[in-house]
Coordinates of C-alpha atoms in Angstrom, one line a residue:
M279 CA 215.5 120.8 260.4
T280 CA 218.1 120.2 257.8
A281 CA 221.8 119.8 258.6
T282 CA 223.4 123.1 259.0
P283 CA 225.4 124.1 255.9
T284 CA 228.6 126.1 256.1
V285 CA 227.4 128.9 253.9
L286 CA 224.1 130.4 252.8
S287 CA 224.0 132.9 250.0
A288 CA 221.4 135.7 249.6
R289 CA 220.6 139.0 247.9
A290 CA 218.9 140.5 251.0
L291 CA 218.4 139.7 254.6
L292 CA 215.1 140.2 256.5
L293 CA 215.5 140.6 260.2
D294 CA 213.0 140.1 263.0
M295 CA 213.6 142.2 266.1
D296 CA 212.5 140.7 269.4
G297 CA 214.5 137.6 270.2
T298 CA 216.6 138.0 267.1
L299 CA 218.3 141.3 267.4
V300 CA 217.0 142.5 270.8
N301 CA 216.4 140.4 273.9
S302 CA 213.2 141.9 275.3
D303 CA 212.0 138.7 277.0
A304 CA 212.0 140.4 280.5
V305 CA 209.5 143.0 279.4
V306 CA 207.4 140.6 277.4
E307 CA 207.1 138.3 280.3
R308 CA 206.2 141.1 282.7
C309 CA 203.5 142.6 280.5
W310 CA 201.9 139.4 279.2
R311 CA 201.9 137.6 282.5
R312 CA 200.0 140.5 284.0
W313 CA 197.6 140.3 281.1
A314 CA 197.2 136.6 281.6
A315 CA 196.3 137.1 285.3
T316 CA 193.8 139.8 284.4
H317 CA 192.0 137.3 282.1
E318 CA 192.5 134.3 284.4
L319 CA 194.6 132.4 281.8
D320 CA 197.5 130.1 282.4
P321 CA 200.5 132.4 282.1
D322 CA 202.8 129.7 280.8
H323 CA 200.3 128.9 278.0
V324 CA 200.0 132.6 277.2
M325 CA 203.8 132.9 276.9
S326 CA 203.8 129.9 274.5
V327 CA 201.6 131.8 272.1
V328 CA 202.6 135.4 272.1
H329 CA 206.2 135.4 270.7
G330 CA 206.3 136.6 267.1
R331 CA 202.7 137.6 266.7
Q332 CA 201.2 141.0 267.0
G333 CA 199.3 141.4 270.3
Y334 CA 195.8 141.4 268.8
A335 CA 196.6 138.1 266.9
S336 CA 197.8 136.5 270.2
M337 CA 194.7 137.6 271.9
A338 CA 192.5 136.1 269.2
V339 CA 194.2 132.8 269.8
L340 CA 193.9 133.0 273.5
L341 CA 190.4 134.5 273.7
P342 CA 188.7 133.1 270.6
E343 CA 185.2 134.2 271.5
R344 CA 186.2 137.9 272.2
P345 CA 185.3 140.4 269.5
M346 CA 188.3 141.5 267.4
A347 CA 187.6 145.1 268.1
E348 CA 188.3 144.4 271.8
N349 CA 191.5 142.7 270.9
H350 CA 192.7 145.7 268.9
A351 CA 191.9 148.1 271.7
D352 CA 193.6 145.8 274.2
N353 CA 196.6 145.6 271.9
A354 CA 196.9 149.4 271.8
R355 CA 197.1 149.4 275.6
M356 CA 199.6 146.6 275.6
L357 CA 201.9 148.4 273.0
A358 CA 201.8 151.5 275.2
E359 CA 202.7 149.5 278.3
E360 CA 205.6 147.7 276.5
T361 CA 206.9 150.9 275.0
A362 CA 207.0 152.5 278.4
D363 CA 209.0 149.6 279.9
M364 CA 212.6 149.2 278.6
D365 CA 214.0 147.7 281.8
G366 CA 216.1 144.7 280.8
V367 CA 216.1 145.3 277.0
V368 CA 219.5 144.3 275.8
P369 CA 221.1 143.2 272.4
V370 CA 221.2 139.6 271.5
P371 CA 224.9 138.5 271.6
G372 CA 226.5 139.4 268.3
A373 CA 223.7 141.7 267.1
A374 CA 225.8 144.9 267.1
A375 CA 228.6 143.4 265.0
F376 CA 226.2 141.7 262.7
L377 CA 224.3 144.9 261.9
D378 CA 227.5 146.9 261.6
A379 CA 228.7 144.5 258.9
L380 CA 225.4 145.0 257.0
V381 CA 225.5 148.8 257.3
S382 CA 229.2 149.3 256.6
G383 CA 229.1 146.9 253.7
G384 CA 226.0 148.5 252.2
L385 CA 224.3 145.1 252.2
P386 CA 220.5 145.1 251.5
H387 CA 218.5 144.3 254.7
A388 CA 215.2 145.3 256.3
L389 CA 213.6 145.0 259.7
V390 CA 210.4 143.0 259.7
T391 CA 208.8 143.2 263.1
S392 CA 205.4 142.7 264.8
A393 CA 206.2 145.7 266.9
D394 CA 204.9 149.2 265.9
V395 CA 207.3 152.1 265.1
A396 CA 207.2 153.5 268.7
L397 CA 208.0 150.1 270.3
S398 CA 210.6 149.1 267.7
T399 CA 212.5 152.4 267.8
G400 CA 212.4 152.3 271.6
R401 CA 213.8 148.8 271.9
M402 CA 216.5 149.2 269.2
A403 CA 217.6 152.4 271.0
A404 CA 217.6 150.7 274.4
A405 CA 219.8 147.9 273.0
A406 CA 222.1 150.5 271.4
L407 CA 221.5 149.1 267.9
P408 CA 221.0 151.0 264.6
Y409 CA 217.5 151.2 263.3
P410 CA 217.4 149.8 259.8
V411 CA 216.5 152.3 257.1
V412 CA 214.1 149.8 255.5
R413 CA 211.5 148.4 257.9
V414 CA 208.2 146.7 257.9
T415 CA 206.3 147.4 261.2
A416 CA 202.9 146.6 262.5
E417 CA 201.5 149.7 260.8
N418 CA 202.5 148.3 257.4
V419 CA 200.7 145.0 257.4
G420 CA 197.1 143.8 257.5
A421 CA 198.0 140.3 258.8
S422 CA 200.3 139.2 261.7
K423 CA 203.0 136.6 261.5
P424 CA 202.6 133.6 260.8
D425 CA 201.2 135.2 257.7
P426 CA 204.0 135.9 255.3
E427 CA 202.8 139.4 254.3
G428 CA 205.5 141.2 256.3
F429 CA 208.4 139.3 254.8
L430 CA 207.0 139.6 251.3
K431 CA 206.7 143.4 251.8
G432 CA 210.2 143.6 253.0
A433 CA 211.5 141.7 250.0
A434 CA 209.5 144.0 247.7
E435 CA 210.8 147.1 249.4
L436 CA 214.3 145.9 248.8
G437 CA 213.5 144.9 245.2
V438 CA 214.7 141.3 245.8
A439 CA 212.8 138.1 244.9
P440 CA 211.6 136.1 248.0
A441 CA 213.7 133.1 247.0
D442 CA 216.8 135.3 247.2
C443 CA 216.1 136.5 250.8
V444 CA 217.2 134.9 254.0
V445 CA 215.1 135.6 257.1
F446 CA 216.4 135.8 260.7
E447 CA 213.8 134.7 263.3
D448 CA 213.4 133.3 266.8
S449 CA 209.7 132.4 267.1
G450 CA 207.5 129.7 265.7
A451 CA 205.2 132.2 264.1
G452 CA 208.0 134.1 262.5
I453 CA 209.8 131.0 261.2
A454 CA 206.5 129.8 259.7
A455 CA 206.0 133.2 258.1
G456 CA 209.4 133.2 256.5
L457 CA 209.0 129.7 255.2
A458 CA 205.6 130.5 253.8
A459 CA 207.1 133.4 252.0
G460 CA 209.4 131.0 250.2
M461 CA 212.5 132.1 252.0
R462 CA 215.2 130.3 253.9
V463 CA 215.2 131.0 257.6
V464 CA 218.1 131.2 260.1
G465 CA 216.6 130.4 263.5
I466 CA 218.1 132.3 266.4
G467 CA 218.1 131.2 270.0
P468 CA 216.4 128.4 272.0
R469 CA 212.8 129.0 270.9
A470 CA 213.8 128.6 267.2
A471 CA 215.2 125.1 267.3
Q472 CA 211.9 123.3 267.6
H473 CA 210.2 125.1 264.7
G474 CA 212.1 123.8 261.7
P475 CA 214.2 126.7 260.5
T476 CA 216.5 126.0 257.6
V477 CA 219.5 126.4 260.0
H478 CA 219.7 127.2 263.7
V479 CA 222.3 129.0 265.8
P480 CA 222.3 130.0 269.5
D481 CA 222.8 133.7 268.7
L482 CA 224.4 136.0 266.2
T483 CA 228.0 135.4 267.3
H484 CA 227.6 132.2 265.2
V485 CA 226.9 134.1 261.9
R486 CA 229.6 135.9 259.9
V487 CA 228.5 138.2 257.0
E488 CA 230.6 138.5 253.8
A489 CA 230.0 140.6 250.7
A490 CA 230.6 138.6 247.6
A491 CA 232.0 140.2 244.4
D492 CA 228.7 139.5 242.4
G493 CA 226.5 141.4 245.0
E494 CA 225.6 138.3 246.9
I495 CA 225.7 138.1 250.7
L496 CA 227.4 135.1 252.1
L497 CA 226.4 134.0 255.5
H498 CA 229.0 131.8 257.2
V499 CA 227.1 129.8 259.9
A500 CA 229.3 128.3 262.6

């Protein structure tokens, strides 16, 4: 990882949800550790794989011999289970102020999440965070992170070149997707540090957003 600069400039921000805006680790741990036990897999290994990916993609890594149709069916059940469980879902520190600065300033941003619409709306509501108007969810992509498709679609929706976007991510799969899209990545939280983001911060209290006169977004990284 490169040395943290004081300021990053961008034309748009692309925001992951889980681990970046919303701390849903408690739910993810409960659901995936139960899944691991059902399939007689090491739960710690399962947890090392699942963050950032869509469920079916995680299952394909963990159960490589299983038909993909079974992974998709299992993923639908997992999404329903996670959507029904909001216990312990809270905002990442600084997320509310960060999003408020983007919304109040009219600054271009999009949610790019591996969750579907039901899960993402539920978790953002549980964390009392505004749901971005522009979003790319599981329904909108054919490939899960670490494929860059989601971030490239987010940039296209906002009408901004990939090189002018900054991604906010917490997971290895998400950071890899952002970098593969040709974007700079702000890594959020403890998981992010080991995956080579452009810069890394403990949480969103360490990022201040400023609207520049020429339409650029300035990110002051503490």
